[in-house]
mmCIF file with all atom_site columns, C-alpha atoms in Angstrom:
data_model
loop_
_atom_site.group_PDB
_atom_site.id
_atom_site.type_symbol
_atom_site.label_atom_id
_atom_site.label_alt_id
_atom_site.label_comp_id
_atom_site.label_asym_id
_atom_site.label_entity_id
_atom_site.label_seq_id
_atom_site.pdbx_PDB_ins_code
_atom_site.Cartn_x
_atom_site.Cartn_y
_atom_site.Cartn_z
_atom_site.occupancy
_atom_site.B_iso_or_equiv
_atom_site.pdbx_formal_charge
_atom_site.auth_seq_id
_atom_site.auth_comp_id
_atom_site.auth_asym_id
_atom_site.auth_atom_id
_atom_site.pdbx_PDB_model_num
ATOM 1   C CA . MET A 1 1   ? -3.657  -9.035  18.023 1.00 40.00 ? 993  MET A CA 1
ATOM 2   C CA . THR A 1 2   ? -2.992  -6.657  15.168 1.00 39.00 ? 994  THR A CA 1
ATOM 3   C CA . LYS A 1 3   ? -0.214  -4.160  15.285 1.00 41.00 ? 995  LYS A CA 1
ATOM 4   C CA . ILE A 1 4   ? -2.563  -1.241  15.827 1.00 39.00 ? 996  ILE A CA 1
ATOM 5   C CA . ALA A 1 5   ? -3.530  0.257   19.154 1.00 38.00 ? 997  ALA A CA 1
ATOM 6   C CA . VAL A 1 6   ? -7.329  0.133   19.154 1.00 37.00 ? 998  VAL A CA 1
ATOM 7   C CA . GLY A 1 7   ? -7.880  2.836   21.676 1.00 38.00 ? 999  GLY A CA 1
ATOM 8   C CA . SER A 1 8   ? -8.414  2.852   25.404 1.00 34.00 ? 1000 SER A CA 1
ATOM 9   C CA . ALA A 1 9   ? -12.096 3.758   25.349 1.00 35.00 ? 1001 ALA A CA 1
ATOM 10  C CA . LEU A 1 10  ? -13.195 0.686   23.487 1.00 35.00 ? 1002 LEU A CA 1
ATOM 11  C CA . GLY A 1 11  ? -10.094 -0.907  22.671 1.00 37.00 ? 1003 GLY A CA 1
ATOM 12  C CA . LEU A 1 12  ? -10.109 2.000   20.152 1.00 37.00 ? 1004 LEU A CA 1
ATOM 13  C CA . GLY A 1 13  ? -11.452 5.105   22.235 1.00 37.00 ? 1005 GLY A CA 1
ATOM 14  C CA . LEU A 1 14  ? -11.881 5.521   14.309 1.00 37.00 ? 1006 LEU A CA 1
ATOM 15  C CA . VAL A 1 15  ? -10.736 8.269   17.936 1.00 36.00 ? 1007 VAL A CA 1
ATOM 16  C CA . LEU A 1 16  ? -12.411 5.885   16.852 1.00 39.00 ? 1008 LEU A CA 1
ATOM 17  C CA . THR A 1 17  ? -17.629 4.975   24.791 1.00 36.00 ? 1009 THR A CA 1
ATOM 18  C CA . GLY A 1 18  ? -21.155 4.320   23.931 1.00 38.00 ? 1010 GLY A CA 1
ATOM 19  C CA . CYS A 1 19  ? -22.514 5.070   20.553 1.00 38.00 ? 1011 CYS A CA 1
ATOM 20  C CA . THR A 1 20  ? -26.164 5.593   19.738 1.00 39.00 ? 1012 THR A CA 1
ATOM 21  C CA . ASP A 1 21  ? -28.113 5.775   16.543 1.00 43.00 ? 1013 ASP A CA 1
ATOM 22  C CA . THR A 1 22  ? -28.111 9.494   15.911 1.00 40.00 ? 1014 THR A CA 1
ATOM 23  C CA . GLU A 1 23  ? -30.774 11.289  13.944 1.00 42.00 ? 1015 GLU A CA 1
ATOM 24  C CA . GLU A 1 24  ? -29.854 14.160  11.716 1.00 42.00 ? 1016 GLU A CA 1
ATOM 25  C CA . GLY A 1 25  ? -29.704 17.344  13.737 1.00 41.00 ? 1017 GLY A CA 1
ATOM 26  C CA . SER A 1 26  ? -29.052 15.536  17.008 1.00 41.00 ? 1018 SER A CA 1
ATOM 27  C CA . GLU A 1 27  ? -25.749 15.464  18.827 1.00 45.00 ? 1019 GLU A CA 1
ATOM 28  C CA . THR A 1 28  ? -23.321 13.270  16.922 1.00 48.00 ? 1020 THR A CA 1
ATOM 29  C CA . GLN A 1 29  ? -20.726 11.076  18.576 1.00 55.00 ? 1021 GLN A CA 1
ATOM 30  C CA . SER A 1 30  ? -17.356 10.188  17.152 1.00 66.00 ? 1022 SER A CA 1
ATOM 31  C CA . PRO A 1 31  ? -17.509 7.307   14.650 1.00 64.00 ? 1023 PRO A CA 1
ATOM 32  C CA . ALA A 1 32  ? -14.945 5.362   16.651 1.00 57.00 ? 1024 ALA A CA 1
ATOM 33  C CA . GLU A 1 33  ? -16.981 5.328   19.830 1.00 56.00 ? 1025 GLU A CA 1
ATOM 34  C CA . SER A 1 34  ? -18.237 1.886   20.819 1.00 41.00 ? 1026 SER A CA 1
ATOM 35  C CA . GLN A 1 35  ? -21.656 0.625   21.808 1.00 36.00 ? 1027 GLN A CA 1
ATOM 36  C CA . ALA A 1 36  ? -21.291 -0.110  25.494 1.00 36.00 ? 1028 ALA A CA 1
ATOM 37  C CA . GLY A 1 37  ? -22.648 -3.443  26.569 1.00 36.00 ? 1029 GLY A CA 1
ATOM 38  C CA . GLU A 1 38  ? -23.586 -4.554  23.046 1.00 40.00 ? 1030 GLU A CA 1
ATOM 39  C CA . GLU A 1 39  ? -22.097 -7.183  20.763 1.00 39.00 ? 1031 GLU A CA 1
ATOM 40  C CA . SER A 1 40  ? -20.505 -5.450  17.816 1.00 40.00 ? 1032 SER A CA 1
ATOM 41  C CA . ALA A 1 41  ? -21.966 -7.930  15.373 1.00 42.00 ? 1033 ALA A CA 1
ATOM 42  C CA . PRO A 1 42  ? -24.165 -11.017 15.384 1.00 39.00 ? 1034 PRO A CA 1
ATOM 43  C CA . SER A 1 43  ? -22.331 -14.319 15.573 1.00 39.00 ? 1035 SER A CA 1
ATOM 44  C CA . GLU A 1 44  ? -23.348 -15.383 12.094 1.00 41.00 ? 1036 GLU A CA 1
ATOM 45  C CA . SER A 1 45  ? -21.259 -12.590 10.626 1.00 38.00 ? 1037 SER A CA 1
ATOM 46  C CA . GLN A 1 46  ? -18.083 -14.268 11.814 1.00 38.00 ? 1038 GLN A CA 1
ATOM 47  C CA . GLY A 1 47  ? -18.466 -17.453 9.825  1.00 39.00 ? 1039 GLY A CA 1
ATOM 48  C CA . SER A 1 48  ? -16.651 -17.850 6.526  1.00 39.00 ? 1040 SER A CA 1
ATOM 49  C CA . GLY A 1 49  ? -18.724 -17.336 3.424  1.00 40.00 ? 1041 GLY A CA 1
ATOM 50  C CA . SER A 1 50  ? -21.320 -15.216 5.192  1.00 38.00 ? 1042 SER A CA 1
ATOM 51  C CA . SER A 1 51  ? -23.378 -13.198 2.797  1.00 38.00 ? 1043 SER A CA 1
ATOM 52  C CA . GLU A 1 52  ? -25.803 -10.321 2.781  1.00 40.00 ? 1044 GLU A CA 1
ATOM 53  C CA . PRO A 1 53  ? -29.330 -11.340 3.800  1.00 38.00 ? 1045 PRO A CA 1
ATOM 54  C CA . SER A 1 54  ? -32.197 -10.674 1.414  1.00 40.00 ? 1046 SER A CA 1
ATOM 55  C CA . ALA A 1 55  ? -34.371 -7.632  2.016  1.00 41.00 ? 1047 ALA A CA 1
ATOM 56  C CA . SER A 1 56  ? -37.260 -9.846  3.126  1.00 43.00 ? 1048 SER A CA 1
ATOM 57  C CA . SER A 1 57  ? -35.110 -11.406 5.863  1.00 45.00 ? 1049 SER A CA 1
ATOM 58  C CA . GLU A 1 58  ? -34.002 -8.125  7.355  1.00 49.00 ? 1050 GLU A CA 1
ATOM 59  C CA . SER A 1 59  ? -35.661 -7.086  10.616 1.00 52.00 ? 1051 SER A CA 1
ATOM 60  C CA . SER A 1 60  ? -37.533 -3.816  10.894 1.00 51.00 ? 1052 SER A CA 1
ATOM 61  C CA . GLU A 1 61  ? -34.918 -2.711  13.421 1.00 55.00 ? 1053 GLU A CA 1
ATOM 62  C CA . ASP A 1 62  ? -32.153 -3.232  10.860 1.00 55.00 ? 1054 ASP A CA 1
ATOM 63  C CA . SER A 1 63  ? -34.129 -1.305  8.256  1.00 56.00 ? 1055 SER A CA 1
ATOM 64  C CA . GLU A 1 64  ? -34.656 1.600   10.625 1.00 55.00 ? 1056 GLU A CA 1
ATOM 65  C CA . ALA A 1 65  ? -30.915 1.612   11.395 1.00 68.00 ? 1057 ALA A CA 1
ATOM 66  C CA . LYS A 1 66  ? -30.032 2.245   7.767  1.00 86.00 ? 1058 LYS A CA 1
ATOM 67  C CA . LEU A 1 67  ? -28.915 5.700   6.738  1.00 94.00 ? 1059 LEU A CA 1
ATOM 68  C CA . PRO A 1 68  ? -30.245 7.192   3.524  1.00 96.00 ? 1060 PRO A CA 1
ATOM 69  C CA . GLU A 1 69  ? -27.909 7.330   0.563  1.00 96.00 ? 1061 GLU A CA 1
ATOM 70  C CA . ASP A 1 70  ? -27.548 11.096  0.910  1.00 96.00 ? 1062 ASP A CA 1
ATOM 71  C CA . ALA A 1 71  ? -26.792 11.021  4.656  1.00 97.00 ? 1063 ALA A CA 1
ATOM 72  C CA . ASP A 1 72  ? -24.411 13.641  6.012  1.00 98.00 ? 1064 ASP A CA 1
ATOM 73  C CA . LEU A 1 73  ? -21.832 11.832  8.131  1.00 98.00 ? 1065 LEU A CA 1
ATOM 74  C CA . SER A 1 74  ? -20.966 15.077  9.904  1.00 96.00 ? 1066 SER A CA 1
ATOM 75  C CA . LYS A 1 75  ? -24.448 14.959  11.476 1.00 96.00 ? 1067 LYS A CA 1
ATOM 76  C CA . THR A 1 76  ? -25.292 11.261  11.775 1.00 95.00 ? 1068 THR A CA 1
ATOM 77  C CA . MET A 1 77  ? -23.397 8.001   11.903 1.00 93.00 ? 1069 MET A CA 1
ATOM 78  C CA . PRO A 1 78  ? -24.367 4.371   11.262 1.00 96.00 ? 1070 PRO A CA 1
ATOM 79  C CA . LYS A 1 79  ? -25.175 2.021   14.125 1.00 95.00 ? 1071 LYS A CA 1
ATOM 80  C CA . THR A 1 80  ? -21.945 0.083   13.625 1.00 97.00 ? 1072 THR A CA 1
ATOM 81  C CA . THR A 1 81  ? -19.009 2.223   14.702 1.00 96.00 ? 1073 THR A CA 1
ATOM 82  C CA . ALA A 1 82  ? -15.571 2.234   13.135 1.00 96.00 ? 1074 ALA A CA 1
ATOM 83  C CA . ALA A 1 83  ? -14.277 0.546   16.280 1.00 95.00 ? 1075 ALA A CA 1
ATOM 84  C CA . ASP A 1 84  ? -16.912 -2.171  15.855 1.00 97.00 ? 1076 ASP A CA 1
ATOM 85  C CA . ALA A 1 85  ? -15.956 -2.597  12.213 1.00 97.00 ? 1077 ALA A CA 1
ATOM 86  C CA . VAL A 1 86  ? -12.280 -3.067  13.033 1.00 96.00 ? 1078 VAL A CA 1
ATOM 87  C CA . LYS A 1 87  ? -13.103 -5.784  15.566 1.00 95.00 ? 1079 LYS A CA 1
ATOM 88  C CA . ILE A 1 88  ? -15.474 -7.515  13.153 1.00 97.00 ? 1080 ILE A CA 1
ATOM 89  C CA . GLY A 1 89  ? -12.802 -7.466  10.472 1.00 96.00 ? 1081 GLY A CA 1
ATOM 90  C CA . GLN A 1 90  ? -10.175 -8.851  12.815 1.00 94.00 ? 1082 GLN A CA 1
ATOM 91  C CA . ASP A 1 91  ? -12.513 -11.629 13.979 1.00 95.00 ? 1083 ASP A CA 1
ATOM 92  C CA . LYS A 1 92  ? -13.329 -12.534 10.378 1.00 95.00 ? 1084 LYS A CA 1
ATOM 93  C CA . VAL A 1 93  ? -9.702  -12.694 9.253  1.00 94.00 ? 1085 VAL A CA 1
ATOM 94  C CA . LYS A 1 94  ? -8.530  -14.432 12.449 1.00 90.00 ? 1086 LYS A CA 1
ATOM 95  C CA . ALA A 1 95  ? -5.029  -13.054 11.974 1.00 79.00 ? 1087 ALA A CA 1
ATOM 96  C CA . LYS A 1 96  ? -3.415  -12.421 15.350 1.00 75.00 ? 1088 LYS A CA 1
ATOM 97  C CA . ASP A 1 97  ? -0.451  -10.672 13.774 1.00 82.00 ? 1089 ASP A CA 1
ATOM 98  C CA . GLY A 1 98  ? -2.303  -9.041  10.892 1.00 92.00 ? 1090 GLY A CA 1
ATOM 99  C CA . THR A 1 99  ? -1.735  -5.381  10.079 1.00 96.00 ? 1091 THR A CA 1
ATOM 100 C CA . LEU A 1 100 ? -4.745  -3.100  9.872  1.00 97.00 ? 1092 LEU A CA 1
ATOM 101 C CA . HIS A 1 101 ? -3.747  -0.618  7.184  1.00 98.00 ? 1093 HIS A CA 1
ATOM 102 C CA . ALA A 1 102 ? -7.049  0.931   6.081  1.00 98.00 ? 1094 ALA A CA 1
ATOM 103 C CA . ILE A 1 103 ? -10.658 1.512   7.075  1.00 98.00 ? 1095 ILE A CA 1
ATOM 104 C CA . GLU A 1 104 ? -13.223 3.295   4.938  1.00 98.00 ? 1096 GLU A CA 1
ATOM 105 C CA . LEU A 1 105 ? -16.902 4.218   5.270  1.00 98.00 ? 1097 LEU A CA 1
ATOM 106 C CA . ASP A 1 106 ? -18.965 5.138   2.247  1.00 97.00 ? 1098 ASP A CA 1
ATOM 107 C CA . TYR A 1 107 ? -22.178 4.322   0.396  1.00 98.00 ? 1099 TYR A CA 1
ATOM 108 C CA . ASP A 1 108 ? -21.950 1.439   -2.052 1.00 97.00 ? 1100 ASP A CA 1
ATOM 109 C CA . SER A 1 109 ? -24.452 2.089   -4.829 1.00 96.00 ? 1101 SER A CA 1
ATOM 110 C CA . GLU A 1 110 ? -24.250 -1.497  -6.149 1.00 95.00 ? 1102 GLU A CA 1
ATOM 111 C CA . ASP A 1 111 ? -25.060 -3.033  -2.766 1.00 95.00 ? 1103 ASP A CA 1
ATOM 112 C CA . GLY A 1 112 ? -27.421 -0.169  -1.924 1.00 96.00 ? 1104 GLY A CA 1
ATOM 113 C CA . LYS A 1 113 ? -26.078 0.391   1.579  1.00 96.00 ? 1105 LYS A CA 1
ATOM 114 C CA . TRP A 1 114 ? -23.450 2.097   3.704  1.00 98.00 ? 1106 TRP A CA 1
ATOM 115 C CA . GLU A 1 115 ? -20.436 -0.136  4.149  1.00 98.00 ? 1107 GLU A CA 1
ATOM 116 C CA . TYR A 1 116 ? -17.108 -0.284  5.907  1.00 98.00 ? 1108 TYR A CA 1
ATOM 117 C CA . ASP A 1 117 ? -14.093 -1.647  4.086  1.00 98.00 ? 1109 ASP A CA 1
ATOM 118 C CA . VAL A 1 118 ? -11.557 -2.954  6.602  1.00 98.00 ? 1110 VAL A CA 1
ATOM 119 C CA . LYS A 1 119 ? -8.183  -3.896  5.132  1.00 98.00 ? 1111 LYS A CA 1
ATOM 120 C CA . ILE A 1 120 ? -5.874  -6.241  7.013  1.00 97.00 ? 1112 ILE A CA 1
ATOM 121 C CA . LYS A 1 121 ? -2.582  -7.621  5.693  1.00 96.00 ? 1113 LYS A CA 1
ATOM 122 C CA . ASP A 1 122 ? -1.746  -11.108 7.012  1.00 94.00 ? 1114 ASP A CA 1
ATOM 123 C CA . GLY A 1 123 ? 1.589   -12.290 5.684  1.00 92.00 ? 1115 GLY A CA 1
ATOM 124 C CA . SER A 1 124 ? 1.324   -12.136 1.904  1.00 93.00 ? 1116 SER A CA 1
ATOM 125 C CA . THR A 1 125 ? -2.493  -12.058 1.945  1.00 95.00 ? 1117 THR A CA 1
ATOM 126 C CA . ASP A 1 126 ? -4.298  -8.737  1.929  1.00 97.00 ? 1118 ASP A CA 1
ATOM 127 C CA . HIS A 1 127 ? -7.899  -8.971  3.146  1.00 97.00 ? 1119 HIS A CA 1
ATOM 128 C CA . LYS A 1 128 ? -10.650 -6.449  2.471  1.00 97.00 ? 1120 LYS A CA 1
ATOM 129 C CA . VAL A 1 129 ? -13.560 -7.262  4.776  1.00 98.00 ? 1121 VAL A CA 1
ATOM 130 C CA . VAL A 1 130 ? -16.748 -5.511  3.645  1.00 98.00 ? 1122 VAL A CA 1
ATOM 131 C CA . ILE A 1 131 ? -19.196 -4.877  6.503  1.00 98.00 ? 1123 ILE A CA 1
ATOM 132 C CA . ASP A 1 132 ? -22.796 -3.641  6.482  1.00 98.00 ? 1124 ASP A CA 1
ATOM 133 C CA . ALA A 1 133 ? -22.636 -0.430  8.531  1.00 98.00 ? 1125 ALA A CA 1
ATOM 134 C CA . ALA A 1 134 ? -26.279 -0.772  9.640  1.00 97.00 ? 1126 ALA A CA 1
ATOM 135 C CA . THR A 1 135 ? -26.198 -4.378  10.864 1.00 97.00 ? 1127 THR A CA 1
ATOM 136 C CA . GLY A 1 136 ? -22.511 -5.120  11.436 1.00 97.00 ? 1128 GLY A CA 1
ATOM 137 C CA . LYS A 1 137 ? -22.765 -8.235  9.275  1.00 98.00 ? 1129 LYS A CA 1
ATOM 138 C CA . VAL A 1 138 ? -19.903 -9.294  7.040  1.00 98.00 ? 1130 VAL A CA 1
ATOM 139 C CA . ILE A 1 139 ? -20.927 -9.032  3.395  1.00 97.00 ? 1131 ILE A CA 1
ATOM 140 C CA . ARG A 1 140 ? -17.760 -10.491 1.897  1.00 96.00 ? 1132 ARG A CA 1
ATOM 141 C CA . ASP A 1 141 ? -14.033 -10.973 2.383  1.00 94.00 ? 1133 ASP A CA 1
ATOM 142 C CA . GLU A 1 142 ? -12.067 -10.085 -0.718 1.00 95.00 ? 1134 GLU A CA 1
ATOM 143 C CA . SER A 1 143 ? -8.524  -11.462 -0.448 1.00 93.00 ? 1135 SER A CA 1
ATOM 144 C CA . GLU A 1 144 ? -5.518  -11.223 -2.722 1.00 95.00 ? 1136 GLU A CA 1
ATOM 145 C CA . ASP A 1 145 ? -1.799  -11.896 -2.642 1.00 95.00 ? 1137 ASP A CA 1
ATOM 146 C CA . SER A 1 146 ? 0.241   -8.746  -2.134 1.00 94.00 ? 1138 SER A CA 1
ATOM 147 C CA . ASP A 1 147 ? 3.912   -7.835  -1.769 1.00 92.00 ? 1139 ASP A CA 1
ATOM 148 C CA . ASP A 1 148 ? 3.118   -4.316  -0.545 1.00 91.00 ? 1140 ASP A CA 1
ATOM 149 C CA . LYS A 1 149 ? 4.807   -3.283  2.674  1.00 92.00 ? 1141 LYS A CA 1
ATOM 150 C CA . GLU A 1 150 ? 1.886   -2.050  4.733  1.00 95.00 ? 1142 GLU A CA 1
ATOM 151 C CA . LYS A 1 151 ? 2.146   -0.252  8.076  1.00 95.00 ? 1143 LYS A CA 1
ATOM 152 C CA . ALA A 1 152 ? -0.482  -0.187  10.795 1.00 96.00 ? 1144 ALA A CA 1
ATOM 153 C CA . ILE A 1 153 ? -2.932  2.649   11.260 1.00 97.00 ? 1145 ILE A CA 1
ATOM 154 C CA . ASP A 1 154 ? -4.376  3.751   14.597 1.00 95.00 ? 1146 ASP A CA 1
ATOM 155 C CA . LEU A 1 155 ? -7.787  5.354   14.896 1.00 94.00 ? 1147 LEU A CA 1
ATOM 156 C CA . ASN A 1 156 ? -6.587  7.425   17.857 1.00 92.00 ? 1148 ASN A CA 1
ATOM 157 C CA . SER A 1 157 ? -2.901  8.121   17.484 1.00 93.00 ? 1149 SER A CA 1
ATOM 158 C CA . PRO A 1 158 ? -1.234  10.334  16.500 1.00 96.00 ? 1150 PRO A CA 1
ATOM 159 C CA . MET A 1 159 ? -4.501  11.970  15.411 1.00 97.00 ? 1151 MET A CA 1
ATOM 160 C CA . SER A 1 160 ? -8.106  11.097  16.121 1.00 96.00 ? 1152 SER A CA 1
ATOM 161 C CA . TYR A 1 161 ? -10.989 11.269  13.666 1.00 96.00 ? 1153 TYR A CA 1
ATOM 162 C CA . ASP A 1 162 ? -12.388 14.348  15.422 1.00 96.00 ? 1154 ASP A CA 1
ATOM 163 C CA . GLU A 1 163 ? -9.080  16.188  15.214 1.00 97.00 ? 1155 GLU A CA 1
ATOM 164 C CA . ALA A 1 164 ? -8.679  15.349  11.548 1.00 98.00 ? 1156 ALA A CA 1
ATOM 165 C CA . TYR A 1 165 ? -12.270 16.287  10.671 1.00 98.00 ? 1157 TYR A CA 1
ATOM 166 C CA . ASP A 1 166 ? -11.927 19.654  12.431 1.00 97.00 ? 1158 ASP A CA 1
ATOM 167 C CA . LEU A 1 167 ? -9.040  20.421  10.084 1.00 98.00 ? 1159 LEU A CA 1
ATOM 168 C CA . ALA A 1 168 ? -10.737 19.039  6.983  1.00 98.00 ? 1160 ALA A CA 1
ATOM 169 C CA . LYS A 1 169 ? -14.080 20.835  7.374  1.00 97.00 ? 1161 LYS A CA 1
ATOM 170 C CA . LYS A 1 170 ? -12.330 24.172  6.980  1.00 96.00 ? 1162 LYS A CA 1
ATOM 171 C CA . LYS A 1 171 ? -11.522 23.177  3.412  1.00 96.00 ? 1163 LYS A CA 1
ATOM 172 C CA . GLY A 1 172 ? -14.594 21.160  2.435  1.00 96.00 ? 1164 GLY A CA 1
ATOM 173 C CA . GLU A 1 173 ? -18.110 22.323  1.563  1.00 95.00 ? 1165 GLU A CA 1
ATOM 174 C CA . GLY A 1 174 ? -21.406 20.438  1.729  1.00 97.00 ? 1166 GLY A CA 1
ATOM 175 C CA . ARG A 1 175 ? -22.275 17.109  3.307  1.00 97.00 ? 1167 ARG A CA 1
ATOM 176 C CA . LEU A 1 176 ? -19.664 14.600  4.409  1.00 98.00 ? 1168 LEU A CA 1
ATOM 177 C CA . SER A 1 177 ? -20.312 11.681  2.055  1.00 98.00 ? 1169 SER A CA 1
ATOM 178 C CA . GLY A 1 178 ? -17.516 9.353   3.152  1.00 98.00 ? 1170 GLY A CA 1
ATOM 179 C CA . TRP A 1 179 ? -14.168 9.063   4.886  1.00 98.00 ? 1171 TRP A CA 1
ATOM 180 C CA . LYS A 1 180 ? -11.224 6.753   5.328  1.00 98.00 ? 1172 LYS A CA 1
ATOM 181 C CA . LEU A 1 181 ? -7.978  6.331   7.223  1.00 98.00 ? 1173 LEU A CA 1
ATOM 182 C CA . GLU A 1 182 ? -5.183  4.510   5.467  1.00 98.00 ? 1174 GLU A CA 1
ATOM 183 C CA . TYR A 1 183 ? -1.483  3.955   5.043  1.00 97.00 ? 1175 TYR A CA 1
ATOM 184 C CA . ASP A 1 184 ? -0.647  4.933   1.496  1.00 92.00 ? 1176 ASP A CA 1
ATOM 185 C CA . ASP A 1 185 ? 2.644   5.763   -0.225 1.00 89.00 ? 1177 ASP A CA 1
ATOM 186 C CA . GLY A 1 186 ? 4.489   5.975   3.069  1.00 93.00 ? 1178 GLY A CA 1
ATOM 187 C CA . GLN A 1 187 ? 1.924   8.259   4.677  1.00 95.00 ? 1179 GLN A CA 1
ATOM 188 C CA . ARG A 1 188 ? -0.836  7.738   7.222  1.00 97.00 ? 1180 ARG A CA 1
ATOM 189 C CA . GLU A 1 189 ? -3.751  9.919   6.200  1.00 98.00 ? 1181 GLU A CA 1
ATOM 190 C CA . TYR A 1 190 ? -7.409  10.637  6.793  1.00 98.00 ? 1182 TYR A CA 1
ATOM 191 C CA . GLN A 1 191 ? -9.381  11.408  3.687  1.00 98.00 ? 1183 GLN A CA 1
ATOM 192 C CA . PHE A 1 192 ? -12.762 13.148  3.833  1.00 98.00 ? 1184 PHE A CA 1
ATOM 193 C CA . ASP A 1 193 ? -15.149 13.337  0.881  1.00 98.00 ? 1185 ASP A CA 1
ATOM 194 C CA . PHE A 1 194 ? -17.476 16.319  0.727  1.00 98.00 ? 1186 PHE A CA 1
ATOM 195 C CA . ASP A 1 195 ? -20.408 16.695  -1.667 1.00 98.00 ? 1187 ASP A CA 1
ATOM 196 C CA . ASP A 1 196 ? -21.779 20.185  -2.217 1.00 96.00 ? 1188 ASP A CA 1
ATOM 197 C CA . LYS A 1 197 ? -24.836 19.667  -4.443 1.00 94.00 ? 1189 LYS A CA 1
ATOM 198 C CA . GLY A 1 198 ? -22.873 17.486  -6.836 1.00 94.00 ? 1190 GLY A CA 1
ATOM 199 C CA . THR A 1 199 ? -19.543 19.245  -6.526 1.00 96.00 ? 1191 THR A CA 1
ATOM 200 C CA . GLU A 1 200 ? -17.176 16.831  -4.848 1.00 96.00 ? 1192 GLU A CA 1
ATOM 201 C CA . THR A 1 201 ? -14.107 17.777  -2.825 1.00 97.00 ? 1193 THR A CA 1
ATOM 202 C CA . GLU A 1 202 ? -11.546 15.384  -1.373 1.00 98.00 ? 1194 GLU A CA 1
ATOM 203 C CA . VAL A 1 203 ? -9.684  16.706  1.669  1.00 98.00 ? 1195 VAL A CA 1
ATOM 204 C CA . THR A 1 204 ? -6.662  14.776  2.949  1.00 98.00 ? 1196 THR A CA 1
ATOM 205 C CA . VAL A 1 205 ? -5.128  15.244  6.403  1.00 98.00 ? 1197 VAL A CA 1
ATOM 206 C CA . ASN A 1 206 ? -1.690  13.815  7.171  1.00 98.00 ? 1198 ASN A CA 1
ATOM 207 C CA . VAL A 1 207 ? -1.866  12.447  10.725 1.00 97.00 ? 1199 VAL A CA 1
ATOM 208 C CA . GLU A 1 208 ? 1.807   13.134  11.494 1.00 96.00 ? 1200 GLU A CA 1
ATOM 209 C CA . SER A 1 209 ? 2.407   16.527  9.903  1.00 96.00 ? 1201 SER A CA 1
ATOM 210 C CA . LYS A 1 210 ? -1.234  17.750  10.107 1.00 96.00 ? 1202 LYS A CA 1
ATOM 211 C CA . LYS A 1 211 ? -0.822  19.008  6.567  1.00 97.00 ? 1203 LYS A CA 1
ATOM 212 C CA . VAL A 1 212 ? -4.150  19.469  4.763  1.00 98.00 ? 1204 VAL A CA 1
ATOM 213 C CA . THR A 1 213 ? -4.447  19.086  0.994  1.00 97.00 ? 1205 THR A CA 1
ATOM 214 C CA . VAL A 1 214 ? -7.471  19.487  -1.268 1.00 97.00 ? 1206 VAL A CA 1
ATOM 215 C CA . ASP A 1 215 ? -8.237  17.661  -4.521 1.00 90.00 ? 1207 ASP A CA 1
#
């Protein structure tokens, strides 16, 4: 098991107990909520060297699950939850004592899809597992040697996604275009990216002090 507490509601509680595909304007559930009774990802995503399927091989259900590039994450979330993504990343890395030190959700313009980046440090190897947020399939595992002293993050404690977003939205304008939770420079922080018709604002919330900063 990793050194994080993945929440009581799923095993994470991203908050982060059923999650549904939400349409814009409908009630939105926390990104860390899990899909009750569903596998978080198909088995083929767990194998090493798994790659993104071609567009022609994607099912219509997967296509319908995709969010548009300009989706507002404050109103709709991808089918794969943050809790799902953490589990997928852990299963891919197969590091029982690995340290989850970052998770991020944003739109990758090169891949043309919404993706989670799940970062897990296992000994001297730092893994970044990239996951398709619509299908839950592993796109790639980018690994490198690292001497950085990483500390574990927790999607629920000491601050949940919802608590952090409630603080951040007071400082950000426009749609929520991405977010992440990471350990960086001795701090555990949520970062929310807002896009107001091209004007971008980055709002950071320290999970211990609850201090909010704007860049």
